[in-house]
Amino acid sequence: MVAHFLHGQYKIAHRVKLHDSVLIWCILSLSEFNAKGYLTVKKSVLLSLIFILLSACHEPQLHSLRFGLSRAPISLDPRFATDATSTRINRLLYHALVDFDDSLRPIPDLATWEQLSPTQYRFHLGDNGRVFHNGSRLTAHDVKATYDFILDANNASPHRGSLSLIKQINVQDADTIDFMLEKPDVLFPGRLVVGIVPAALIDSQHPFNKKPVGSDRFELVKWEESTHLFLRRRSDGQVVEFLEVKDPVVRALKLVRGEVDILQSDLSPELVTWLTKRPEIKVSKGQGTNFTYLGFNMENPVTGQFAVREAIAYAINREEIIHYLLGNAARSASSFLLPPTHWAGHPGLPAYSYNPKKARALLAQAGFTQSNPLKLSYKTSNNPFRIRIATVIQQQLAEVGIEMDLRTYDWGTFYGDIKKGHFQLYSLSWVGIKMPDIFRYVFHSSAVPPNGANRGRLKNPKIDALIEQAEAATTLEAGAAGYRELQVALFDELPYVPLWYEDHVLASHRRISGYTLAPDGNYDGLNTVVLR
């Protein structure tokens, strides 16, 4: 009877992944010998065991969902993380006081708020996200401890600069906290986006960078190797494995072979096209907010001339580059930094359409002719795809009579030269912009490196005044009007040529569903993704 039972139940044991030895032990421990010496199992015990096994069959057997990354996260401590991958993964682990809506207006996450005076904000913690992964309750004391740590210069948090206007933080009760400011700042709520960590663990110097303890929908499983991070979705136990695979070709091949389930962006148009043709792979695109631009050295005697900058703007055929090089995974940009959908963006700015005839006329106006051509140097990184884009721009400028010397460097050398102002032309992208105060950091005359990112050395008193006027607004509506006026002034000055906003691309295996692309490239789709 035992042998027959074992044979008949082997399939159930196999389905629920029970080891044979465990099954045999269960049966033997619940059996008895009859008068003739045969091992028997009581009917009641047999039914109970079958019930247990069949019940186990209905328990979900979740496999890891594998997410391919071009670069592994550096830190899972939200007080220090600044790279894109770390920031996006931290967002899955930690709740912040404030989040953003689709137009990038600040909205409540952990807390709602009220402005008690121009320099005092009161935040009220709600019910969402109030339990840390270690079981302790998130209170206003944890909020204060998190931000006090960041504001302490001895801790060297990279987020301290954007929060330096905080004068004092006062806890009213477990659910209420006040922030006192040095000066009025209508944008202040949008600055409180750092994930909250437990105060008790701050005091014990817990290594959040490797062992995160947040209160959001994912928690740490393990991170034993820097290239393999495992998180668990708290709602259903679904495990997500983040794997670093630097080479995009290898990353795409792993997706096709089923070694990876999801890839998001960081793929060349050729790879995206190839993946689109694979029957086992789904590819989708979503509008992004990453802003790519061509920058000028405003102190250079040549690129400092407005006619030269305008001629270059008319000479670049953005649509051609977007179609042939970017695989239509971008949209042409006319506004500066902020997309038109941003609450402070400017949807009405005219675009510099491709007009080689006008470009030649402007060059002639600046004294450049076929016998006296304009000669420029253009610096870019040695990334092969960025070199291809730069080569096409070089060809387009040559068609209007501009001789461009293309120079490529490793990233460190290239970026160092840009910060020092050692260039005439260069191209870069701004990633993940949410707050309009980016304009001070990029275009104010006081923000020349190392004090900011005014790499082109723009010094325009009118633009400085408009930045300061927009920052002094007492409402978001007044601030939006001020920033739109500023963008008109930037259009008239042209320190950048806006090129495009790159789309985000999702490539996933057919067994994946429920993942949605976000405009800023975050990984929030993992909150709802389903692995079949």
Short mmCIF file of C-alpha atoms in Angstrom, two decimals:
data_model
loop_
_atom_site.label_atom_id
_atom_site.label_comp_id
_atom_site.label_asym_id
_atom_site.label_seq_id
_atom_site.Cartn_x
_atom_site.Cartn_y
_atom_site.Cartn_z
CA MET A 1 0.00 0.00 0.00
CA VAL A 2 2.82 2.38 0.85
CA ALA A 3 4.56 1.68 -2.43
CA HIS A 4 1.31 2.23 -4.31
CA PHE A 5 0.68 5.47 -2.39
CA LEU A 6 4.19 6.72 -3.03
CA HIS A 7 3.86 5.97 -6.71
CA GLY A 8 0.47 7.64 -6.96
CA GLN A 9 1.47 10.77 -5.06
CA TYR A 10 4.88 11.31 -6.68
CA LYS A 11 3.34 13.63 -9.27
CA ILE A 12 1.81 15.83 -6.57
CA ALA A 13 5.11 15.97 -4.72
CA HIS A 14 6.89 16.89 -7.93
CA ARG A 15 4.39 19.66 -8.72
CA VAL A 16 4.77 21.29 -5.32
CA LYS A 17 8.53 20.79 -5.36
CA LEU A 18 8.65 18.55 -2.27
CA HIS A 19 11.73 16.37 -1.93
CA ASP A 20 10.97 12.61 -2.07
CA SER A 21 12.67 12.07 1.27
CA VAL A 22 10.39 14.60 2.95
CA LEU A 23 7.30 12.93 1.46
CA ILE A 24 8.46 9.49 2.59
CA TRP A 25 9.17 10.77 6.10
CA CYS A 26 5.66 12.28 6.30
CA ILE A 27 4.04 8.97 5.31
CA LEU A 28 6.18 6.80 7.58
CA SER A 29 5.65 9.04 10.57
CA LEU A 30 1.89 8.74 10.14
CA SER A 31 1.81 4.95 9.41
CA GLU A 32 1.55 1.80 11.49
CA PHE A 33 2.16 -1.97 11.03
CA ASN A 34 -0.88 -4.27 10.98
CA ALA A 35 -1.09 -7.76 12.50
CA LYS A 36 0.53 -9.38 9.46
CA GLY A 37 3.48 -6.94 9.53
CA TYR A 38 2.39 -4.80 6.58
CA LEU A 39 2.83 -1.05 6.77
CA THR A 40 -0.54 0.72 6.49
CA VAL A 41 -1.81 4.28 6.47
CA LYS A 42 -5.08 5.15 8.17
CA LYS A 43 -7.71 6.44 5.80
CA SER A 44 -8.16 9.65 7.83
CA VAL A 45 -4.41 10.31 7.82
CA LEU A 46 -4.20 9.59 4.10
CA LEU A 47 -6.97 12.08 3.33
CA SER A 48 -5.34 14.70 5.54
CA LEU A 49 -2.00 14.29 3.78
CA ILE A 50 -3.60 14.52 0.34
CA PHE A 51 -5.43 17.68 1.46
CA ILE A 52 -2.15 19.26 2.60
CA LEU A 53 -0.43 18.39 -0.66
CA LEU A 54 -3.27 19.63 -2.83
CA SER A 55 -3.47 22.85 -0.82
CA ALA A 56 0.22 23.40 -1.48
CA CYS A 57 -0.48 23.06 -5.20
CA HIS A 58 -2.53 26.25 -5.03
CA GLU A 59 0.22 28.30 -3.41
CA PRO A 60 1.79 30.65 -5.98
CA GLN A 61 5.24 29.62 -7.11
CA LEU A 62 6.81 32.99 -7.96
CA HIS A 63 9.93 33.09 -10.08
CA SER A 64 12.30 36.04 -10.12
CA LEU A 65 11.53 38.68 -12.70
CA ARG A 66 14.87 39.72 -14.20
CA PHE A 67 15.42 43.39 -15.07
CA GLY A 68 18.48 44.15 -17.21
CA LEU A 69 20.44 47.32 -16.36
CA SER A 70 23.19 49.08 -18.26
CA ARG A 71 24.63 50.20 -14.94
CA ALA A 72 24.15 48.80 -11.43
CA PRO A 73 22.95 51.09 -8.63
CA ILE A 74 25.69 52.71 -6.55
CA SER A 75 23.84 53.34 -3.28
CA LEU A 76 20.48 52.35 -1.81
CA ASP A 77 20.69 55.16 0.76
CA PRO A 78 18.35 57.94 -0.45
CA ARG A 79 20.33 60.54 1.50
CA PHE A 80 23.32 59.99 -0.82
CA ALA A 81 22.04 58.48 -4.09
CA THR A 82 22.31 60.75 -7.13
CA ASP A 83 22.86 58.44 -10.14
CA ALA A 84 19.78 57.61 -12.20
CA THR A 85 19.72 53.85 -11.46
CA SER A 86 20.06 54.28 -7.70
CA THR A 87 17.41 57.01 -7.65
CA ARG A 88 14.93 54.89 -9.59
CA ILE A 89 15.44 51.80 -7.43
CA ASN A 90 15.32 53.82 -4.20
CA ARG A 91 11.94 55.09 -5.31
CA LEU A 92 10.67 51.49 -5.07
CA LEU A 93 12.04 51.11 -1.53
CA TYR A 94 11.31 54.42 0.17
CA HIS A 95 8.40 56.80 0.53
CA ALA A 96 9.09 60.55 0.48
CA LEU A 97 6.97 63.39 1.79
CA VAL A 98 6.22 64.64 -1.74
CA ASP A 99 5.88 63.21 -5.26
CA PHE A 100 5.01 64.74 -8.67
CA ASP A 101 2.02 64.43 -10.99
CA ASP A 102 2.15 64.06 -14.79
CA SER A 103 2.76 67.80 -15.28
CA LEU A 104 5.43 67.64 -12.54
CA ARG A 105 3.47 69.64 -9.98
CA PRO A 106 4.20 68.53 -6.40
CA ILE A 107 1.57 66.21 -4.90
CA PRO A 108 1.36 64.35 -1.55
CA ASP A 109 3.14 61.06 -1.02
CA LEU A 110 3.56 60.56 2.72
CA ALA A 111 2.11 63.95 3.62
CA THR A 112 -0.16 66.82 2.71
CA TRP A 113 0.95 70.35 3.51
CA GLU A 114 -0.17 73.89 4.20
CA GLN A 115 1.78 77.15 4.02
CA LEU A 116 1.33 78.93 7.35
CA SER A 117 3.47 81.91 6.30
CA PRO A 118 5.85 82.76 3.45
CA THR A 119 8.61 80.95 5.37
CA GLN A 120 6.72 78.21 7.24
CA TYR A 121 5.28 74.97 5.85
CA ARG A 122 3.41 72.40 7.93
CA PHE A 123 3.25 68.78 6.75
CA HIS A 124 0.63 66.29 7.93
CA LEU A 125 1.55 62.60 7.60
CA GLY A 126 -1.26 60.40 6.27
CA ASP A 127 -1.84 56.65 6.49
CA ASN A 128 0.08 55.61 3.36
CA GLY A 129 3.56 54.13 3.80
CA ARG A 130 3.72 54.52 7.58
CA VAL A 131 5.28 51.14 8.41
CA PHE A 132 8.98 50.53 7.78
CA HIS A 133 10.18 47.18 6.46
CA ASN A 134 11.52 46.33 9.96
CA GLY A 135 8.03 46.75 11.44
CA SER A 136 8.55 50.09 13.18
CA ARG A 137 6.15 52.98 12.53
CA LEU A 138 7.21 55.97 10.43
CA THR A 139 6.63 59.21 12.33
CA ALA A 140 7.51 62.89 12.12
CA HIS A 141 10.62 62.12 14.20
CA ASP A 142 11.94 59.93 11.35
CA VAL A 143 11.28 62.76 8.88
CA LYS A 144 13.19 65.23 11.05
CA ALA A 145 16.08 62.81 11.58
CA THR A 146 16.37 62.17 7.83
CA TYR A 147 16.51 65.85 6.91
CA ASP A 148 18.67 66.84 9.89
CA PHE A 149 21.22 64.28 8.69
CA ILE A 150 21.20 65.74 5.18
CA LEU A 151 21.55 69.31 6.46
CA ASP A 152 24.57 68.42 8.62
CA ALA A 153 27.58 69.47 6.53
CA ASN A 154 29.73 66.83 8.25
CA ASN A 155 27.69 64.09 6.54
CA ALA A 156 28.44 65.43 3.04
CA SER A 157 25.04 64.58 1.56
CA PRO A 158 24.85 65.71 -2.09
CA HIS A 159 21.25 66.82 -1.45
CA ARG A 160 22.23 69.43 1.12
CA GLY A 161 22.59 72.24 -1.43
CA SER A 162 18.97 72.08 -2.64
CA LEU A 163 17.74 72.11 0.98
CA SER A 164 20.08 74.72 2.45
CA LEU A 165 17.27 77.28 2.80
CA ILE A 166 15.79 75.19 5.65
CA LYS A 167 16.39 77.13 8.86
CA GLN A 168 14.72 74.83 11.37
CA ILE A 169 12.62 71.65 11.57
CA ASN A 170 10.10 71.32 14.41
CA VAL A 171 8.12 68.18 15.28
CA GLN A 172 4.62 69.09 16.50
CA ASP A 173 3.49 65.51 17.13
CA ALA A 174 3.98 62.04 15.62
CA ASP A 175 2.00 63.03 12.52
CA THR A 176 2.88 66.73 12.11
CA ILE A 177 6.12 68.51 11.29
CA ASP A 178 7.02 72.14 10.44
CA PHE A 179 9.78 73.39 8.15
CA MET A 180 11.01 76.96 8.78
CA LEU A 181 12.82 78.61 5.84
CA GLU A 182 15.47 81.30 5.62
CA LYS A 183 13.47 83.01 2.86
CA PRO A 184 10.20 82.44 0.95
CA ASP A 185 10.25 79.66 -1.64
CA VAL A 186 7.06 78.73 -3.49
CA LEU A 187 8.80 75.63 -4.90
CA PHE A 188 9.78 74.30 -1.46
CA PRO A 189 7.37 71.31 -1.21
CA GLY A 190 8.85 69.88 -4.43
CA ARG A 191 12.27 69.75 -2.77
CA LEU A 192 11.18 67.23 -0.13
CA VAL A 193 11.53 64.14 -2.32
CA VAL A 194 14.23 62.30 -0.35
CA GLY A 195 13.14 58.89 0.95
CA ILE A 196 12.54 58.74 4.71
CA VAL A 197 14.68 56.34 6.80
CA PRO A 198 14.17 55.24 10.44
CA ALA A 199 15.64 57.60 13.04
CA ALA A 200 16.70 54.74 15.30
CA LEU A 201 18.79 53.19 12.52
CA ILE A 202 20.36 56.56 11.71
CA ASP A 203 21.52 56.74 15.33
CA SER A 204 23.05 53.25 15.08
CA GLN A 205 24.80 54.15 11.79
CA HIS A 206 22.94 51.45 9.86
CA PRO A 207 24.46 50.85 6.37
CA PHE A 208 21.40 51.88 4.31
CA ASN A 209 23.55 51.98 1.16
CA LYS A 210 23.71 48.16 1.14
CA LYS A 211 20.85 47.25 3.51
CA PRO A 212 17.94 49.60 2.79
CA VAL A 213 15.06 49.90 5.24
CA GLY A 214 12.23 51.92 3.75
CA SER A 215 8.44 51.81 3.82
CA ASP A 216 7.49 51.50 0.16
CA ARG A 217 6.22 48.54 -1.86
CA PHE A 218 9.55 46.72 -2.28
CA GLU A 219 12.03 45.46 0.29
CA LEU A 220 15.54 44.06 0.07
CA VAL A 221 16.08 40.31 -0.36
CA LYS A 222 19.85 40.33 -0.89
CA TRP A 223 22.64 42.27 -2.58
CA GLU A 224 25.68 40.05 -2.23
CA GLU A 225 27.15 40.97 -5.61
CA SER A 226 27.12 44.54 -6.89
CA THR A 227 25.78 43.35 -10.26
CA HIS A 228 22.87 41.31 -8.83
CA LEU A 229 20.29 43.00 -6.61
CA PHE A 230 17.18 41.15 -5.41
CA LEU A 231 14.06 42.98 -4.18
CA ARG A 232 10.71 41.54 -3.10
CA ARG A 233 7.31 43.10 -3.80
CA ARG A 234 5.59 43.16 -0.42
CA SER A 235 2.06 42.74 -1.75
CA ASP A 236 2.55 39.28 -3.27
CA GLY A 237 6.16 38.21 -2.74
CA GLN A 238 7.19 38.68 -6.39
CA VAL A 239 10.99 38.89 -6.52
CA VAL A 240 12.71 41.24 -8.97
CA GLU A 241 16.36 40.63 -9.81
CA PHE A 242 18.27 43.62 -11.19
CA LEU A 243 21.21 42.45 -13.32
CA GLU A 244 23.95 44.72 -14.62
CA VAL A 245 24.81 43.93 -18.25
CA LYS A 246 26.87 46.83 -19.58
CA ASP A 247 27.03 45.83 -23.23
CA PRO A 248 23.70 46.65 -24.94
CA VAL A 249 24.13 43.88 -27.52
CA VAL A 250 24.68 41.28 -24.82
CA ARG A 251 21.72 42.72 -22.91
CA ALA A 252 19.45 42.32 -25.95
CA LEU A 253 20.69 38.77 -26.58
CA LYS A 254 19.96 37.84 -22.98
CA LEU A 255 16.42 39.12 -23.41
CA VAL A 256 15.89 36.99 -26.52
CA ARG A 257 17.37 33.90 -24.82
CA GLY A 258 15.05 34.38 -21.84
CA GLU A 259 17.88 35.16 -19.39
CA VAL A 260 16.38 38.63 -18.83
CA ASP A 261 12.68 39.57 -18.83
CA ILE A 262 12.71 43.39 -19.14
CA LEU A 263 14.98 46.02 -20.67
CA GLN A 264 14.24 49.74 -20.43
CA SER A 265 16.03 52.23 -22.70
CA ASP A 266 19.83 52.34 -23.14
CA LEU A 267 19.42 50.48 -26.45
CA SER A 268 20.54 51.68 -29.87
CA PRO A 269 17.83 52.14 -32.56
CA GLU A 270 19.32 49.19 -34.48
CA LEU A 271 18.87 46.91 -31.47
CA VAL A 272 15.33 48.20 -30.90
CA THR A 273 14.48 47.47 -34.55
CA TRP A 274 16.00 43.97 -34.29
CA LEU A 275 14.07 43.23 -31.10
CA THR A 276 10.84 44.44 -32.69
CA LYS A 277 11.16 41.67 -35.27
CA ARG A 278 11.53 38.93 -32.66
CA PRO A 279 8.19 37.13 -32.11
CA GLU A 280 8.93 36.39 -28.44
CA ILE A 281 9.65 40.07 -27.61
CA LYS A 282 7.30 43.02 -27.13
CA VAL A 283 8.61 46.54 -27.78
CA SER A 284 6.84 49.77 -26.83
CA LYS A 285 7.84 53.43 -26.59
CA GLY A 286 6.75 56.29 -24.37
CA GLN A 287 7.47 60.01 -24.49
CA GLY A 288 10.36 61.02 -22.26
CA THR A 289 11.60 64.25 -20.73
CA ASN A 290 15.38 63.85 -21.22
CA PHE A 291 16.47 67.01 -23.06
CA THR A 292 19.31 66.86 -25.62
CA TYR A 293 20.89 70.12 -26.75
CA LEU A 294 23.79 71.70 -28.62
CA GLY A 295 25.73 74.08 -26.37
CA PHE A 296 27.82 77.14 -27.32
CA ASN A 297 30.74 78.89 -25.64
CA MET A 298 29.32 82.39 -25.32
CA GLU A 299 32.79 83.86 -24.57
CA ASN A 300 34.29 82.53 -27.79
CA PRO A 301 34.69 85.30 -30.44
CA VAL A 302 33.00 83.12 -33.08
CA THR A 303 30.25 81.20 -31.27
CA GLY A 304 29.64 84.32 -29.18
CA GLN A 305 28.02 85.88 -32.29
CA PHE A 306 24.24 85.46 -32.37
CA ALA A 307 24.16 85.21 -36.19
CA VAL A 308 26.52 82.21 -36.06
CA ARG A 309 24.45 80.44 -33.40
CA GLU A 310 21.23 81.11 -35.32
CA ALA A 311 22.78 79.87 -38.59
CA ILE A 312 23.74 76.60 -36.89
CA ALA A 313 20.22 76.24 -35.47
CA TYR A 314 18.72 76.54 -38.98
CA ALA A 315 21.35 74.21 -40.49
CA ILE A 316 20.51 71.18 -38.30
CA ASN A 317 17.86 68.85 -39.66
CA ARG A 318 16.51 67.42 -36.40
CA GLU A 319 13.73 65.39 -38.05
CA GLU A 320 16.25 63.59 -40.25
CA ILE A 321 18.37 62.62 -37.23
CA ILE A 322 15.31 61.57 -35.22
CA HIS A 323 14.04 59.38 -38.08
CA TYR A 324 17.26 57.75 -39.29
CA LEU A 325 19.46 57.64 -36.19
CA LEU A 326 16.99 57.63 -33.30
CA GLY A 327 14.48 55.34 -35.00
CA ASN A 328 11.67 57.88 -34.41
CA ALA A 329 12.16 57.39 -30.66
CA ALA A 330 12.28 61.12 -29.90
CA ARG A 331 10.36 64.32 -30.53
CA SER A 332 11.83 67.61 -31.69
CA ALA A 333 12.42 70.22 -28.98
CA SER A 334 11.76 73.94 -29.24
CA SER A 335 11.48 74.85 -25.54
CA PHE A 336 14.44 75.10 -23.18
CA LEU A 337 15.04 72.31 -20.64
CA LEU A 338 11.39 71.81 -19.63
CA PRO A 339 9.04 69.90 -21.96
CA PRO A 340 5.89 71.80 -23.05
CA THR A 341 3.80 69.52 -20.79
CA HIS A 342 5.61 70.73 -17.65
CA TRP A 343 3.55 73.14 -15.52
CA ALA A 344 6.23 75.81 -16.11
CA GLY A 345 7.02 74.79 -19.71
CA HIS A 346 6.32 76.99 -22.73
CA PRO A 347 4.24 75.20 -25.38
CA GLY A 348 4.08 78.31 -27.58
CA LEU A 349 7.75 78.83 -28.41
CA PRO A 350 8.50 78.72 -32.16
CA ALA A 351 10.93 76.10 -33.40
CA TYR A 352 14.06 76.56 -35.49
CA SER A 353 12.92 74.57 -38.50
CA TYR A 354 15.45 73.22 -40.98
CA ASN A 355 16.26 76.09 -43.38
CA PRO A 356 19.71 75.79 -45.03
CA LYS A 357 19.06 78.83 -47.25
CA LYS A 358 18.51 81.05 -44.23
CA ALA A 359 21.56 79.51 -42.54
CA ARG A 360 23.78 80.50 -45.49
CA ALA A 361 22.37 84.03 -45.47
CA LEU A 362 23.10 84.44 -41.76
CA LEU A 363 26.66 83.18 -42.25
CA ALA A 364 27.18 85.69 -45.05
CA GLN A 365 25.83 88.40 -42.75
CA ALA A 366 28.48 87.39 -40.20
CA GLY A 367 31.23 87.67 -42.90
CA PHE A 368 31.66 83.98 -43.75
CA THR A 369 31.67 82.97 -47.41
CA GLN A 370 32.76 80.05 -49.56
CA SER A 371 36.25 81.52 -49.80
CA ASN A 372 36.25 82.36 -46.07
CA PRO A 373 34.34 79.48 -44.47
CA LEU A 374 33.37 79.30 -40.83
CA LYS A 375 35.57 76.76 -39.04
CA LEU A 376 34.48 75.31 -35.72
CA SER A 377 35.44 72.49 -33.35
CA TYR A 378 32.79 70.21 -31.88
CA LYS A 379 33.51 68.08 -28.81
CA THR A 380 31.66 64.92 -27.81
CA SER A 381 32.27 61.71 -25.86
CA ASN A 382 33.68 58.59 -27.48
CA ASN A 383 30.36 56.78 -27.16
CA PRO A 384 29.88 55.24 -30.66
CA PHE A 385 26.25 56.28 -30.95
CA ARG A 386 26.97 59.89 -29.91
CA ILE A 387 29.81 59.97 -32.44
CA ARG A 388 27.37 58.91 -35.18
CA ILE A 389 25.00 61.74 -34.25
CA ALA A 390 27.89 64.22 -34.20
CA THR A 391 29.05 62.98 -37.62
CA VAL A 392 25.61 63.61 -39.12
CA ILE A 393 25.55 67.12 -37.60
CA GLN A 394 29.01 67.65 -39.09
CA GLN A 395 27.66 66.70 -42.54
CA GLN A 396 24.60 68.93 -42.18
CA LEU A 397 26.73 71.93 -41.22
CA ALA A 398 29.07 71.23 -44.13
CA GLU A 399 26.10 71.58 -46.50
CA VAL A 400 25.72 75.26 -45.52
CA GLY A 401 29.47 75.96 -45.67
CA ILE A 402 30.57 75.30 -42.07
CA GLU A 403 33.71 73.24 -41.63
CA MET A 404 33.42 71.38 -38.35
CA ASP A 405 36.35 69.63 -36.70
CA LEU A 406 34.88 66.68 -34.74
CA ARG A 407 36.85 65.78 -31.60
CA THR A 408 35.99 62.78 -29.42
CA TYR A 409 37.28 62.05 -25.93
CA ASP A 410 36.75 59.62 -23.10
CA TRP A 411 33.94 60.78 -20.81
CA GLY A 412 36.19 62.17 -18.05
CA THR A 413 38.28 64.28 -20.41
CA PHE A 414 35.26 65.46 -22.40
CA TYR A 415 33.23 66.46 -19.35
CA GLY A 416 36.25 68.13 -17.74
CA ASP A 417 36.79 70.29 -20.83
CA ILE A 418 33.13 71.29 -20.92
CA LYS A 419 33.16 72.40 -17.29
CA LYS A 420 36.36 74.40 -17.88
CA GLY A 421 34.91 76.13 -20.97
CA HIS A 422 37.46 74.54 -23.31
CA PHE A 423 35.15 74.19 -26.33
CA GLN A 424 33.26 76.01 -29.06
CA LEU A 425 30.42 73.51 -29.54
CA TYR A 426 29.37 70.43 -27.58
CA SER A 427 26.30 68.28 -27.08
CA LEU A 428 24.87 66.78 -23.87
CA SER A 429 21.54 65.80 -22.32
CA TRP A 430 19.74 66.87 -19.17
CA VAL A 431 18.08 63.90 -17.46
CA GLY A 432 15.19 63.81 -15.00
CA ILE A 433 14.50 67.55 -14.67
CA LYS A 434 11.48 68.23 -12.45
CA MET A 435 11.97 71.64 -10.81
CA PRO A 436 12.14 74.88 -12.83
CA ASP A 437 14.86 76.30 -10.58
CA ILE A 438 17.18 74.37 -12.91
CA PHE A 439 17.30 77.62 -14.92
CA ARG A 440 19.40 79.34 -12.24
CA TYR A 441 21.79 76.38 -12.13
CA VAL A 442 22.20 76.36 -15.92
CA PHE A 443 21.89 79.96 -17.12
CA HIS A 444 22.46 82.46 -14.28
CA SER A 445 25.74 84.37 -14.53
CA SER A 446 26.61 83.32 -10.96
CA ALA A 447 26.39 79.61 -11.91
CA VAL A 448 29.60 79.30 -13.96
CA PRO A 449 31.38 76.07 -12.91
CA PRO A 450 32.23 75.11 -10.21
CA ASN A 451 29.27 77.12 -8.83
CA GLY A 452 26.73 75.62 -11.23
CA ALA A 453 26.29 74.32 -14.76
CA ASN A 454 26.46 77.54 -16.80
CA ARG A 455 29.11 75.85 -18.93
CA GLY A 456 28.62 78.21 -21.86
CA ARG A 457 29.50 81.23 -19.69
CA LEU A 458 26.24 83.07 -20.47
CA LYS A 459 26.24 86.51 -18.84
CA ASN A 460 23.02 88.33 -19.61
CA PRO A 461 21.61 90.80 -17.02
CA LYS A 462 18.08 90.50 -18.45
CA ILE A 463 18.10 86.69 -18.11
CA ASP A 464 19.53 86.95 -14.58
CA ALA A 465 16.72 89.35 -13.62
CA LEU A 466 14.03 87.08 -15.12
CA ILE A 467 15.41 84.07 -13.21
CA GLU A 468 15.32 86.03 -9.96
CA GLN A 469 11.84 87.36 -10.71
CA ALA A 470 10.45 83.88 -11.37
CA GLU A 471 12.06 82.56 -8.17
CA ALA A 472 10.45 85.38 -6.15
CA ALA A 473 6.91 84.48 -7.27
CA THR A 474 4.48 83.82 -4.42
CA THR A 475 2.32 81.27 -6.29
CA LEU A 476 3.04 78.46 -8.76
CA GLU A 477 0.89 80.26 -11.35
CA ALA A 478 2.94 83.45 -11.08
CA GLY A 479 6.11 81.37 -11.15
CA ALA A 480 4.97 79.57 -14.32
CA ALA A 481 4.34 82.93 -16.04
CA GLY A 482 7.79 84.12 -15.01
CA TYR A 483 9.55 81.01 -16.26
CA ARG A 484 7.74 81.21 -19.60
CA GLU A 485 8.89 84.81 -20.03
CA LEU A 486 12.40 83.62 -19.22
CA GLN A 487 12.22 80.93 -21.92
CA VAL A 488 11.27 83.56 -24.51
CA ALA A 489 14.39 85.52 -23.53
CA LEU A 490 16.50 82.38 -23.84
CA PHE A 491 15.04 81.74 -27.29
CA ASP A 492 16.09 85.26 -28.29
CA GLU A 493 19.62 84.75 -26.88
CA LEU A 494 20.11 81.10 -28.01
CA PRO A 495 22.81 79.82 -25.63
CA TYR A 496 21.58 76.31 -26.54
CA VAL A 497 20.08 74.85 -29.69
CA PRO A 498 17.26 72.62 -28.39
CA LEU A 499 17.46 69.32 -30.28
CA TRP A 500 15.00 66.68 -28.99
CA TYR A 501 13.38 64.88 -26.08
CA GLU A 502 14.31 61.20 -26.25
CA ASP A 503 11.61 58.56 -25.77
CA HIS A 504 11.89 55.69 -23.33
CA VAL A 505 11.85 52.22 -24.87
CA LEU A 506 10.52 49.09 -23.18
CA ALA A 507 11.54 45.67 -24.51
CA SER A 508 10.11 42.71 -22.64
CA HIS A 509 9.44 39.02 -23.04
CA ARG A 510 5.91 38.00 -24.06
CA ARG A 511 5.35 36.49 -20.61
CA ILE A 512 5.51 40.00 -19.10
CA SER A 513 2.44 42.23 -18.78
CA GLY A 514 1.29 45.25 -16.77
CA TYR A 515 4.49 47.34 -16.99
CA THR A 516 3.96 51.02 -17.88
CA LEU A 517 6.69 53.43 -19.01
CA ALA A 518 7.01 56.69 -17.06
CA PRO A 519 8.05 59.99 -18.72
CA ASP A 520 10.99 60.40 -16.33
CA GLY A 521 12.15 56.80 -16.80
CA ASN A 522 11.37 55.60 -13.27
CA TYR A 523 10.71 51.92 -12.56
CA ASP A 524 7.23 52.34 -11.04
CA GLY A 525 5.92 49.81 -13.58
CA LEU A 526 7.42 47.10 -11.36
CA ASN A 527 4.68 47.84 -8.83
CA THR A 528 2.10 46.40 -11.23
CA VAL A 529 4.07 44.12 -13.56
CA VAL A 530 2.95 40.49 -13.90
CA LEU A 531 5.22 37.56 -14.82
CA ARG A 532 3.28 34.67 -16.34
#
